[in-house]
Short mmCIF file of C-alpha atoms in Angstrom, two decimals:
data_model
loop_
_atom_site.label_atom_id
_atom_site.label_comp_id
_atom_site.label_asym_id
_atom_site.label_seq_id
_atom_site.Cartn_x
_atom_site.Cartn_y
_atom_site.Cartn_z
CA MET A 763 102.42 132.42 72.97
CA GLY A 764 105.04 131.01 70.57
CA SER A 765 107.72 131.07 73.36
CA ILE A 766 105.38 129.29 75.70
CA LYS A 767 104.78 126.56 73.11
CA SER A 768 108.51 126.26 72.57
CA LEU A 769 109.06 125.88 76.29
CA ALA A 770 106.38 123.22 76.55
CA HIS A 771 107.92 121.33 73.56
CA ASP A 772 111.49 121.51 75.05
CA THR A 773 110.31 120.53 78.52
CA ALA A 774 108.58 117.46 77.12
CA LEU A 775 111.70 116.43 75.16
CA TYR A 776 114.01 116.82 78.18
CA GLY A 777 111.53 114.95 80.40
CA ILE A 778 111.12 112.11 77.90
CA SER A 779 114.92 111.66 77.49
CA SER A 780 115.43 111.47 81.30
CA ILE A 781 112.40 109.23 82.11
CA VAL A 782 112.78 106.92 79.11
CA GLY A 783 116.42 106.62 79.83
CA ARG A 784 115.80 105.67 83.42
CA PHE A 785 113.06 103.21 82.32
CA ILE A 786 115.20 101.48 79.69
CA ASN A 787 118.10 101.09 82.15
CA TRP A 788 115.46 99.74 84.61
CA LEU A 789 114.68 96.98 82.11
CA LEU A 790 118.27 95.69 82.46
CA VAL A 791 117.63 94.68 86.03
CA PRO A 792 116.04 91.28 85.11
CA LEU A 793 119.13 90.52 83.03
CA TYR A 794 121.46 91.41 85.84
CA THR A 795 119.62 89.61 88.58
CA LYS A 796 119.12 86.42 86.53
CA ILE A 797 122.82 86.08 85.77
CA LEU A 798 124.69 87.71 88.65
CA THR A 799 124.82 86.48 92.20
CA THR A 800 123.52 88.70 95.06
CA GLY A 801 127.15 89.46 96.08
CA GLU A 802 128.10 90.52 92.48
CA TYR A 803 125.12 92.66 92.07
CA GLY A 804 125.76 94.06 95.62
CA ILE A 805 129.12 95.32 94.34
CA VAL A 806 127.44 97.00 91.42
CA THR A 807 124.82 98.64 93.61
CA ASN A 808 127.40 99.75 96.15
CA LEU A 809 129.73 101.23 93.58
CA TYR A 810 126.99 103.06 91.72
CA SER A 811 125.85 104.61 95.04
CA TYR A 812 129.28 106.19 95.30
CA VAL A 813 129.09 107.26 91.67
CA ALA A 814 125.79 109.13 92.21
CA ILE A 815 127.40 111.10 95.03
CA ILE A 816 130.78 111.68 93.27
CA LEU A 817 128.99 112.95 90.11
CA ILE A 818 127.38 115.68 92.08
CA MET A 819 130.79 116.61 93.72
CA LEU A 820 132.51 116.71 90.35
CA THR A 821 129.93 119.03 88.83
CA TYR A 822 129.70 121.16 92.01
CA GLY A 823 126.55 123.03 90.93
CA MET A 824 128.34 124.36 87.76
CA GLU A 825 125.38 123.63 85.52
CA THR A 826 123.04 125.97 87.30
CA GLY A 827 125.85 128.45 87.72
CA PHE A 828 126.44 128.42 84.00
CA PHE A 829 122.79 129.22 83.31
CA ARG A 830 122.72 131.95 85.80
CA PHE A 831 125.85 133.77 84.60
CA ALA A 832 125.40 133.05 80.88
CA ASN A 833 122.12 134.89 81.02
CA ARG A 834 123.61 137.80 83.00
CA GLU A 835 127.12 138.35 81.65
CA PRO A 836 127.62 140.18 78.30
CA ASP A 837 129.92 137.37 76.99
CA GLU A 838 128.17 134.07 77.25
CA LYS A 839 131.03 132.24 75.58
CA LYS A 840 133.42 133.43 78.24
CA VAL A 841 131.13 131.93 80.86
CA TYR A 842 130.84 128.68 78.90
CA SER A 843 134.66 128.45 78.38
CA THR A 844 135.35 129.14 82.10
CA CYS A 845 132.88 126.49 83.19
CA LEU A 846 134.15 123.94 80.64
CA SER A 847 137.81 124.52 81.60
CA SER A 848 137.05 124.33 85.31
CA LEU A 849 135.24 121.02 84.91
CA ALA A 850 137.99 119.68 82.62
CA ILE A 851 140.70 120.46 85.21
CA THR A 852 138.79 118.97 88.16
CA SER A 853 137.72 115.86 86.12
CA MET A 854 141.33 115.21 85.11
CA LEU A 855 142.58 115.66 88.73
CA PHE A 856 139.94 113.22 89.87
CA ILE A 857 141.18 110.57 87.42
CA ALA A 858 144.76 111.23 88.39
CA LEU A 859 144.01 110.81 92.10
CA VAL A 860 142.11 107.63 91.50
CA ALA A 861 145.01 106.25 89.47
CA LEU A 862 147.45 107.24 92.22
CA PHE A 863 145.58 105.47 94.98
CA LEU A 864 144.01 102.71 92.82
CA PRO A 865 145.19 99.67 94.78
CA HIS A 866 143.95 101.07 98.09
CA LEU A 867 140.61 102.22 96.52
CA SER A 868 140.12 98.87 94.80
CA SER A 869 140.50 97.02 98.14
CA ALA A 870 138.19 99.45 100.02
CA LEU A 871 135.57 99.01 97.34
CA ASP A 872 135.74 95.22 97.29
CA CYS A 873 137.44 94.96 93.90
CA PRO A 874 141.05 94.02 94.99
CA ASP A 875 141.41 91.62 92.07
CA HIS A 876 139.87 93.96 89.50
CA PRO A 877 141.27 97.46 89.94
CA SER A 878 140.45 98.08 86.29
CA TYR A 879 136.81 98.10 87.19
CA VAL A 880 137.31 101.01 89.59
CA MET A 881 139.39 102.89 87.15
CA MET A 882 136.95 102.48 84.34
CA LEU A 883 134.11 103.60 86.59
CA ALA A 884 136.08 106.64 87.79
CA SER A 885 136.89 107.59 84.23
CA ALA A 886 133.26 107.22 83.21
CA VAL A 887 131.99 109.48 86.04
CA ALA A 888 134.70 112.06 85.29
CA ILE A 889 133.70 112.13 81.57
CA ASP A 890 130.05 112.42 82.52
CA ALA A 891 130.80 115.31 84.85
CA PHE A 892 132.81 117.12 82.20
CA SER A 893 130.01 116.45 79.64
CA ALA A 894 127.45 118.14 81.79
CA ILE A 895 128.49 121.58 80.61
CA PRO A 896 128.36 120.84 76.85
CA PHE A 897 124.87 119.41 77.46
CA SER A 898 123.95 122.53 79.44
CA TYR A 899 125.24 124.61 76.51
CA LEU A 900 122.85 122.71 74.19
CA ARG A 901 119.97 123.57 76.49
CA PHE A 902 121.12 127.18 76.65
CA GLN A 903 121.02 127.34 72.86
CA ASN A 904 117.58 125.79 72.84
CA LYS A 905 118.87 122.75 70.89
CA ALA A 906 116.52 120.32 72.73
CA LEU A 907 116.33 117.91 69.91
CA LYS A 908 120.10 117.49 69.63
CA PHE A 909 120.34 117.20 73.44
CA VAL A 910 117.76 114.27 73.36
CA VAL A 911 119.36 112.54 70.36
CA LEU A 912 122.75 112.54 72.03
CA LYS A 913 121.38 111.39 75.40
CA CYS A 914 119.37 108.62 73.85
CA THR A 915 122.37 107.57 71.70
CA ASN A 916 124.43 107.29 74.83
CA ILE A 917 121.78 105.15 76.46
CA ALA A 918 121.36 102.94 73.41
CA ILE A 919 125.11 102.24 73.22
CA ASN A 920 125.18 101.32 76.94
CA ILE A 921 122.10 99.01 76.49
CA ALA A 922 123.55 97.40 73.32
CA LEU A 923 126.92 96.73 75.01
CA ASN A 924 125.25 95.23 78.05
CA LEU A 925 123.16 92.86 75.89
CA PHE A 926 126.15 91.88 73.77
CA PHE A 927 128.40 91.11 76.78
CA PHE A 928 125.77 89.34 78.92
CA LEU A 929 124.00 87.37 76.18
CA ALA A 930 126.70 86.71 73.51
CA VAL A 931 130.15 86.59 75.09
CA TYR A 932 129.49 86.26 78.83
CA ASN A 933 132.42 85.05 80.97
CA PRO A 934 131.60 84.35 84.66
CA GLU A 935 135.11 85.44 85.60
CA ILE A 936 134.28 89.00 84.43
CA ALA A 937 130.61 88.92 85.57
CA GLU A 938 129.67 92.38 86.98
CA GLY A 939 132.75 93.85 85.19
CA TYR A 940 130.73 93.89 81.91
CA ILE A 941 128.44 96.59 83.48
CA PHE A 942 131.48 98.87 84.14
CA ILE A 943 133.06 98.16 80.71
CA SER A 944 129.73 99.05 78.97
CA ASN A 945 129.42 102.31 81.09
CA PHE A 946 132.95 103.33 80.32
CA ILE A 947 132.76 102.79 76.54
CA ALA A 948 129.38 104.58 76.34
CA SER A 949 130.71 107.58 78.29
CA LEU A 950 133.94 107.64 76.28
CA LEU A 951 131.92 107.80 72.99
CA LEU A 952 130.15 110.91 74.31
CA LEU A 953 133.23 112.97 73.71
CA PRO A 954 133.33 112.63 69.91
CA LEU A 955 129.50 113.10 69.91
CA LEU A 956 129.98 116.42 71.65
CA PHE A 957 133.02 117.48 69.66
CA LYS A 958 131.39 120.58 68.19
CA GLU A 959 130.26 121.85 71.59
CA ILE A 960 133.73 121.09 73.10
CA THR A 961 135.62 122.90 70.40
CA CYS A 962 133.26 125.75 69.56
CA VAL A 963 135.12 128.15 71.95
CA ARG A 964 138.70 128.94 72.90
CA TRP A 965 139.33 127.31 76.19
CA ARG A 966 140.19 129.93 78.84
CA LEU A 967 139.57 130.19 82.53
CA ASP A 968 138.60 133.64 83.88
CA ARG A 969 139.55 133.28 87.62
CA GLU A 970 137.44 136.26 88.80
CA LEU A 971 134.34 134.99 86.91
CA LEU A 972 134.98 131.45 88.20
CA ARG A 973 135.15 132.75 91.75
CA ARG A 974 131.69 134.41 91.37
CA ILE A 975 130.22 131.28 89.80
CA LEU A 976 131.57 129.00 92.51
CA ARG A 977 130.26 131.29 95.25
CA TYR A 978 126.85 131.11 93.63
CA SER A 979 126.92 127.37 93.04
CA PHE A 980 128.32 126.20 96.39
CA PRO A 981 124.96 126.19 98.24
CA LEU A 982 123.52 124.20 95.39
CA LEU A 983 126.34 121.71 95.75
CA ILE A 984 125.53 121.21 99.45
CA LEU A 985 121.80 120.89 98.68
CA GLY A 986 122.37 118.34 95.86
CA LEU A 987 124.91 116.40 97.84
CA ALA A 988 122.74 116.08 100.92
CA GLY A 989 119.73 115.08 98.75
CA GLN A 990 121.60 112.43 96.87
CA MET A 991 123.26 111.06 100.07
CA ASN A 992 119.73 110.56 101.40
CA GLN A 993 119.10 108.26 98.49
CA SER A 994 122.49 106.49 98.28
CA LEU A 995 124.10 106.40 101.70
CA ASP A 996 122.17 103.44 103.01
CA LYS A 997 123.65 101.23 100.24
CA ILE A 998 127.12 102.48 101.08
CA MET A 999 126.80 102.04 104.80
CA LEU A 1000 125.23 98.56 104.87
CA PRO A 1001 128.38 96.53 104.06
CA TYR A 1002 130.40 98.44 106.72
CA ILE A 1003 127.70 98.03 109.44
CA ALA A 1004 126.96 94.37 108.76
CA GLU A 1005 128.83 91.80 110.79
CA ASN A 1006 130.25 90.16 107.72
CA ARG A 1007 131.26 92.31 104.78
CA ALA A 1008 130.65 89.64 102.11
CA ALA A 1009 127.20 88.99 103.53
CA GLY A 1010 126.71 92.68 103.70
CA LEU A 1011 127.37 93.12 99.92
CA ALA A 1012 124.95 90.25 99.21
CA GLU A 1013 122.27 92.07 101.27
CA VAL A 1014 123.09 95.26 99.33
CA GLY A 1015 122.46 93.32 96.17
CA ILE A 1016 119.09 92.09 97.33
CA TYR A 1017 118.09 95.51 98.66
CA GLY A 1018 119.24 97.28 95.50
CA ALA A 1019 117.32 94.86 93.26
CA CYS A 1020 114.12 95.17 95.29
CA CYS A 1021 114.49 98.96 95.23
CA LYS A 1022 114.34 98.66 91.42
CA VAL A 1023 110.88 97.08 91.72
CA ALA A 1024 109.78 100.13 93.69
CA VAL A 1025 111.39 102.56 91.17
CA ILE A 1026 108.01 102.72 89.33
CA MET A 1027 107.01 105.20 92.07
CA MET A 1028 110.28 107.11 91.74
CA MET A 1029 109.73 107.46 87.96
CA PHE A 1030 106.21 108.76 88.56
CA THR A 1031 107.56 111.28 91.09
CA GLN A 1032 110.25 112.38 88.64
CA ALA A 1033 107.73 112.86 85.81
CA PHE A 1034 105.60 114.88 88.19
CA ARG A 1035 108.62 117.06 89.13
CA PHE A 1036 109.26 117.90 85.47
CA ALA A 1037 105.80 119.29 85.10
CA TYR A 1038 105.36 120.79 88.62
CA GLU A 1039 108.08 123.42 88.74
CA PRO A 1040 107.06 125.23 85.52
CA PHE A 1041 103.47 124.88 86.78
CA ILE A 1042 104.00 126.63 90.14
CA PHE A 1043 105.94 129.53 88.64
CA ALA A 1044 103.33 129.98 85.92
CA GLN A 1045 100.53 129.96 88.47
CA ASN A 1046 102.41 132.46 90.67
CA ARG A 1047 101.94 135.15 88.00
CA ASP A 1048 98.26 135.22 88.93
CA SER A 1049 97.40 137.75 91.66
CA GLY A 1050 94.25 136.06 92.98
CA GLU A 1051 93.70 133.27 95.48
CA GLY A 1052 93.09 130.78 92.64
CA LYS A 1053 96.78 129.93 92.45
CA TYR A 1054 96.77 128.59 96.03
CA ARG A 1055 93.79 126.40 95.14
CA ALA A 1056 95.73 125.11 92.20
CA TYR A 1057 98.69 124.20 94.47
CA ALA A 1058 96.34 122.40 96.80
CA ASP A 1059 94.72 120.48 94.02
CA ALA A 1060 98.07 119.48 92.57
CA MET A 1061 99.04 118.03 95.98
CA LYS A 1062 95.75 116.14 96.24
CA PHE A 1063 95.92 114.59 92.82
CA PHE A 1064 99.59 113.64 93.38
CA VAL A 1065 98.58 111.65 96.45
CA ILE A 1066 95.73 110.07 94.56
CA PHE A 1067 97.77 108.89 91.58
CA ALA A 1068 100.64 107.82 93.87
CA MET A 1069 98.32 105.57 95.93
CA VAL A 1070 96.80 104.08 92.82
CA ILE A 1071 100.31 103.19 91.60
CA PHE A 1072 101.12 101.84 95.09
CA LEU A 1073 98.11 99.55 95.13
CA GLY A 1074 98.74 98.37 91.51
CA VAL A 1075 102.29 97.41 92.29
CA MET A 1076 101.47 95.68 95.55
CA PHE A 1077 98.39 93.82 94.30
CA TYR A 1078 100.21 92.49 91.17
CA MET A 1079 103.43 91.65 93.08
CA PRO A 1080 102.93 87.93 92.42
CA LEU A 1081 103.70 88.71 88.71
CA LEU A 1082 106.11 91.66 89.22
CA GLN A 1083 108.30 89.64 91.48
CA HIS A 1084 109.62 87.80 88.41
CA PHE A 1085 111.15 91.09 87.35
CA ILE A 1086 114.16 90.13 89.52
CA GLY A 1087 115.91 86.77 89.96
CA ALA A 1088 114.62 84.23 92.51
CA GLU A 1089 117.78 84.73 94.62
CA PHE A 1090 116.79 88.33 95.25
CA ARG A 1091 113.06 87.98 96.11
CA SER A 1092 113.57 87.45 99.80
CA GLY A 1093 113.89 91.24 100.02
CA LEU A 1094 110.53 92.13 98.36
CA ARG A 1095 109.11 93.09 101.77
CA VAL A 1096 111.03 96.36 101.53
CA VAL A 1097 109.06 97.45 98.40
CA PRO A 1098 105.97 98.93 100.21
CA ILE A 1099 108.13 100.75 102.68
CA ILE A 1100 110.33 102.23 99.94
CA MET A 1101 107.35 103.13 97.84
CA ILE A 1102 105.62 104.93 100.75
CA GLY A 1103 108.93 106.76 101.38
CA ASP A 1104 109.01 107.84 97.78
CA ILE A 1105 105.43 109.22 98.17
CA PHE A 1106 106.59 111.18 101.26
CA PHE A 1107 109.39 112.64 99.17
CA GLY A 1108 106.87 113.56 96.41
CA VAL A 1109 104.66 115.35 98.91
CA TYR A 1110 107.75 117.12 100.27
CA TYR A 1111 108.53 118.25 96.72
CA ASN A 1112 104.94 119.59 96.44
CA LEU A 1113 105.40 121.46 99.71
CA SER A 1114 108.63 123.00 98.39
CA VAL A 1115 106.43 125.57 96.60
CA TRP A 1116 106.57 127.84 99.66
CA TYR A 1117 110.31 128.30 99.89
CA LYS A 1118 110.75 128.47 96.12
CA LEU A 1119 108.15 131.22 95.74
CA THR A 1120 109.41 133.22 98.70
CA ASP A 1121 113.07 132.85 97.71
CA LYS A 1122 113.96 131.14 100.94
CA THR A 1123 115.64 128.07 99.33
CA ILE A 1124 118.04 127.80 102.18
CA TRP A 1125 115.26 125.99 103.99
CA GLY A 1126 115.54 123.19 101.37
CA THR A 1127 119.23 122.85 102.35
CA TRP A 1128 118.32 122.61 106.02
CA PHE A 1129 115.65 120.02 105.44
CA SER A 1130 118.04 117.91 103.33
CA LEU A 1131 120.72 118.07 105.97
CA ILE A 1132 118.24 117.10 108.64
CA GLY A 1133 117.15 114.18 106.49
CA LEU A 1134 120.73 113.16 106.01
CA ALA A 1135 121.33 113.15 109.81
CA VAL A 1136 118.24 110.95 110.19
CA THR A 1137 119.42 108.58 107.51
CA VAL A 1138 122.89 108.14 109.10
CA LEU A 1139 121.52 107.71 112.59
CA LEU A 1140 118.81 105.22 111.80
CA ASN A 1141 121.13 103.14 109.54
CA LEU A 1142 123.63 102.90 112.38
CA LEU A 1143 120.88 101.88 114.87
CA LEU A 1144 118.71 99.61 112.68
CA VAL A 1145 120.99 97.90 110.14
CA PRO A 1146 122.97 95.78 112.70
CA ARG A 1147 119.63 94.30 113.87
CA PHE A 1148 117.39 94.27 110.80
CA SER A 1149 119.88 94.36 107.84
CA TYR A 1150 118.38 95.96 104.72
CA MET A 1151 114.98 96.35 106.37
CA GLY A 1152 116.77 98.95 108.59
CA CYS A 1153 117.81 100.83 105.39
CA ALA A 1154 114.22 100.85 104.13
CA TRP A 1155 112.83 102.20 107.41
CA ALA A 1156 115.65 104.76 107.55
CA ALA A 1157 114.64 106.08 104.07
CA PHE A 1158 110.98 106.08 105.01
CA SER A 1159 111.75 108.05 108.21
CA CYS A 1160 114.04 110.50 106.42
CA TYR A 1161 111.49 111.58 103.83
CA GLY A 1162 108.64 111.49 106.39
CA ILE A 1163 110.47 113.86 108.72
CA MET A 1164 111.47 116.17 105.82
CA MET A 1165 107.84 116.24 104.71
CA VAL A 1166 106.48 117.09 108.17
CA LEU A 1167 109.04 119.73 108.87
CA SER A 1168 108.44 121.43 105.53
CA TYR A 1169 104.70 121.48 106.14
CA ILE A 1170 105.14 122.97 109.66
CA VAL A 1171 107.44 125.73 108.56
CA GLY A 1172 105.57 126.37 105.32
CA ARG A 1173 102.34 127.04 107.21
CA LYS A 1174 103.93 130.15 108.73
CA GLN A 1175 105.86 131.27 105.65
CA LEU A 1176 103.20 130.78 102.95
CA PRO A 1177 99.89 129.24 104.25
CA ILE A 1178 98.20 127.05 101.73
CA ARG A 1179 95.04 125.24 102.60
CA TYR A 1180 95.75 121.72 101.58
CA PRO A 1181 92.79 119.20 101.82
CA LEU A 1182 94.46 117.28 104.55
CA VAL A 1183 91.36 115.35 105.63
CA ARG A 1184 90.57 114.15 102.10
CA MET A 1185 94.24 113.33 101.37
CA GLY A 1186 94.47 111.46 104.68
CA PHE A 1187 91.33 109.50 103.71
CA TYR A 1188 92.82 108.48 100.34
CA PHE A 1189 96.10 107.51 101.93
CA ALA A 1190 94.59 105.53 104.80
CA GLY A 1191 91.98 103.92 102.52
CA ALA A 1192 94.75 102.71 100.12
CA LEU A 1193 96.73 101.25 103.07
CA ALA A 1194 93.61 99.51 104.41
CA LEU A 1195 92.93 97.97 101.00
CA TYR A 1196 96.55 96.90 100.68
CA ALA A 1197 96.29 95.16 104.01
CA LEU A 1198 93.08 93.50 102.94
CA GLY A 1199 94.63 92.46 99.56
CA SER A 1200 97.66 91.02 101.32
CA MET A 1201 95.35 88.50 103.00
CA VAL A 1202 94.17 87.27 99.61
CA ASP A 1203 96.46 84.40 98.47
CA THR A 1204 94.85 81.62 96.49
CA GLY A 1205 98.18 79.84 95.77
CA ASN A 1206 97.74 80.59 92.08
CA VAL A 1207 99.31 83.81 90.74
CA TRP A 1208 96.57 84.65 88.28
CA LEU A 1209 93.73 83.88 90.65
CA THR A 1210 95.31 85.91 93.43
CA MET A 1211 95.68 88.91 91.19
CA ALA A 1212 92.18 88.51 89.85
CA ALA A 1213 90.82 88.44 93.40
CA ARG A 1214 92.71 91.55 94.40
CA THR A 1215 91.68 93.55 91.30
CA PRO A 1216 88.19 94.45 92.52
CA LEU A 1217 89.79 96.24 95.48
CA LEU A 1218 91.80 98.42 93.15
CA VAL A 1219 88.61 99.08 91.13
CA VAL A 1220 86.68 100.02 94.30
CA TYR A 1221 89.39 102.53 95.30
CA MET A 1222 89.37 104.10 91.83
CA LEU A 1223 85.57 104.32 91.78
CA ALA A 1224 85.60 105.95 95.20
CA ILE A 1225 87.97 108.62 93.87
CA VAL A 1226 85.78 109.24 90.80
CA LYS A 1227 82.75 109.66 93.11
CA PHE A 1228 84.37 111.90 95.74
CA GLU A 1229 86.21 114.03 93.19
CA HIS A 1230 83.28 114.23 90.86
CA ILE A 1231 85.33 113.12 87.87
CA TYR A 1232 83.02 112.48 84.91
CA LEU A 1233 83.93 111.92 81.34
CA PRO A 1234 82.15 114.31 78.90
CA VAL A 1235 79.27 112.65 77.10
CA LYS A 1236 78.99 113.59 73.41
CA LYS A 1237 75.45 114.38 72.25
#
C-alpha cells in the first residue's frame, strides 16, 4: 500500500508540473498578442512548430529506452552514462550543423536579418533534448520533488524574462526576438541546475548497449514523431501553401493565437491522460468483467466533461476573446473546430486501451501515420482555398479518422461495450445547445453570456438526471 501511495504522490507531482507549466505559458499569450503583430507572432508559432518536432527527433525515444534498460541491466549507471553520452553527442552535432548552415536556415525560416534568433532557438532545443535524460534519471531515482522544483524553476525564469523584456525594456526592432532570448537563457540555466545529475557518473558510451537501446526506442521515435507532426505540421505548411508567404505567416499568427484559446480542452485531455494510463493498468489486474465496465464509464465521463468544457468556452467567448489581441480575433471561428478535434483525440486515447493491454502498440504507430497522411493531404487541398480554416478542418479530420479506425479495429481485438447511444446523445445535445446559444447575441457581452448560461445549466442538469448523480445528504 505504501508503494501505491508513493506512486500516486509522484504522479500528482509530475502532472502538476506539466499542466501548471503549460497553463502559465498559456497566460503569456495575451502579452504576446497585444504587443506583437500577426506576422511577428506567426514567425514565433511557425518556429516553435519546428521545435516541437525537432525535440522528439533529438531525444529519439531515449527516455523510454533508459527506463526500460535501467530496470533490466545490472549496472543502471552504465545505462545512464550511455544515454547521456549519446544525447550529448547528437545535441552538439545538431548545434554544429545549424551553425554551419545558419544563413540558409535563417532565410528559409523567415529570419534572414536575425540569424541569432535561429541559433538561440536551436541551442535551446539541443539543451532541452540533452536535459531530458538527467530529468529521467531523477524520475528513476524517485526524486519527484526535485524534478518538479527544477521544472518549475525553469518555467519561472522563462516567464520572468518574458515579462522583463516585454514590459520593462521592449524594443520594437527586437520584438519576437525577446521570446527566443528568454527561452535560450532559461534552457541554458538548466545545465548548472542539473550539475549533480550530469556529473554523478563517468561519461562513457557502451556501443553494444546503445545499439540495443536504439533498436528498442526507434519505433517510439516514429510514433512520437508522427503524433507531434499531426499537431504541428499545419502551422509549418501554411506559409508554404499560401499564395503570399508574408500573408501566410500572418495567418499562422492568427491561427496559432486562436488555437491557444482552444488549448483549455487540450489541458483537460492532458490531465486526463496523466490519470488514465495508471488507471487502465491497475484495472487490468482484476480478472472479472468489472474492468471493462470501468473502461466504458471512463470513456463516457470523458465525453461528458469535455462537452461541458466545450459549451463553457463557446458560451463565454464574448469574454474569452479578450484573451488575445483584437488583430487576432478574426480567426476565432476555428476554436469550436479545434476543440472538437481535441475531443476526438481524447476519445482516441481512451480507445488506445485495447492495443496497450494486448501489447499490440504497433497499431498506435499505424493510426498516427494514417493521421499524418490525412493531415498533409487535407492541408494541401484546403489551405489554398480556406487558409487557416483548412488547417482546422484537417486537424479535425485527422483525429476523427484515427478515432474511428481505432474503434473499428479495437472491436475485434478487445471488445468493450461502450455506451455509444448515451455518449452520442450527450455529444449531439451539446452541439445543439451550442448552435442555439450562438443565435443569442444581445449586443452586450454580459447580457449575452447571462442569456446563454441557462443552456449550460440545462445540459448539466440533464447529465445529473440521466447519470443519477446525487450528492450525499448528511443526516
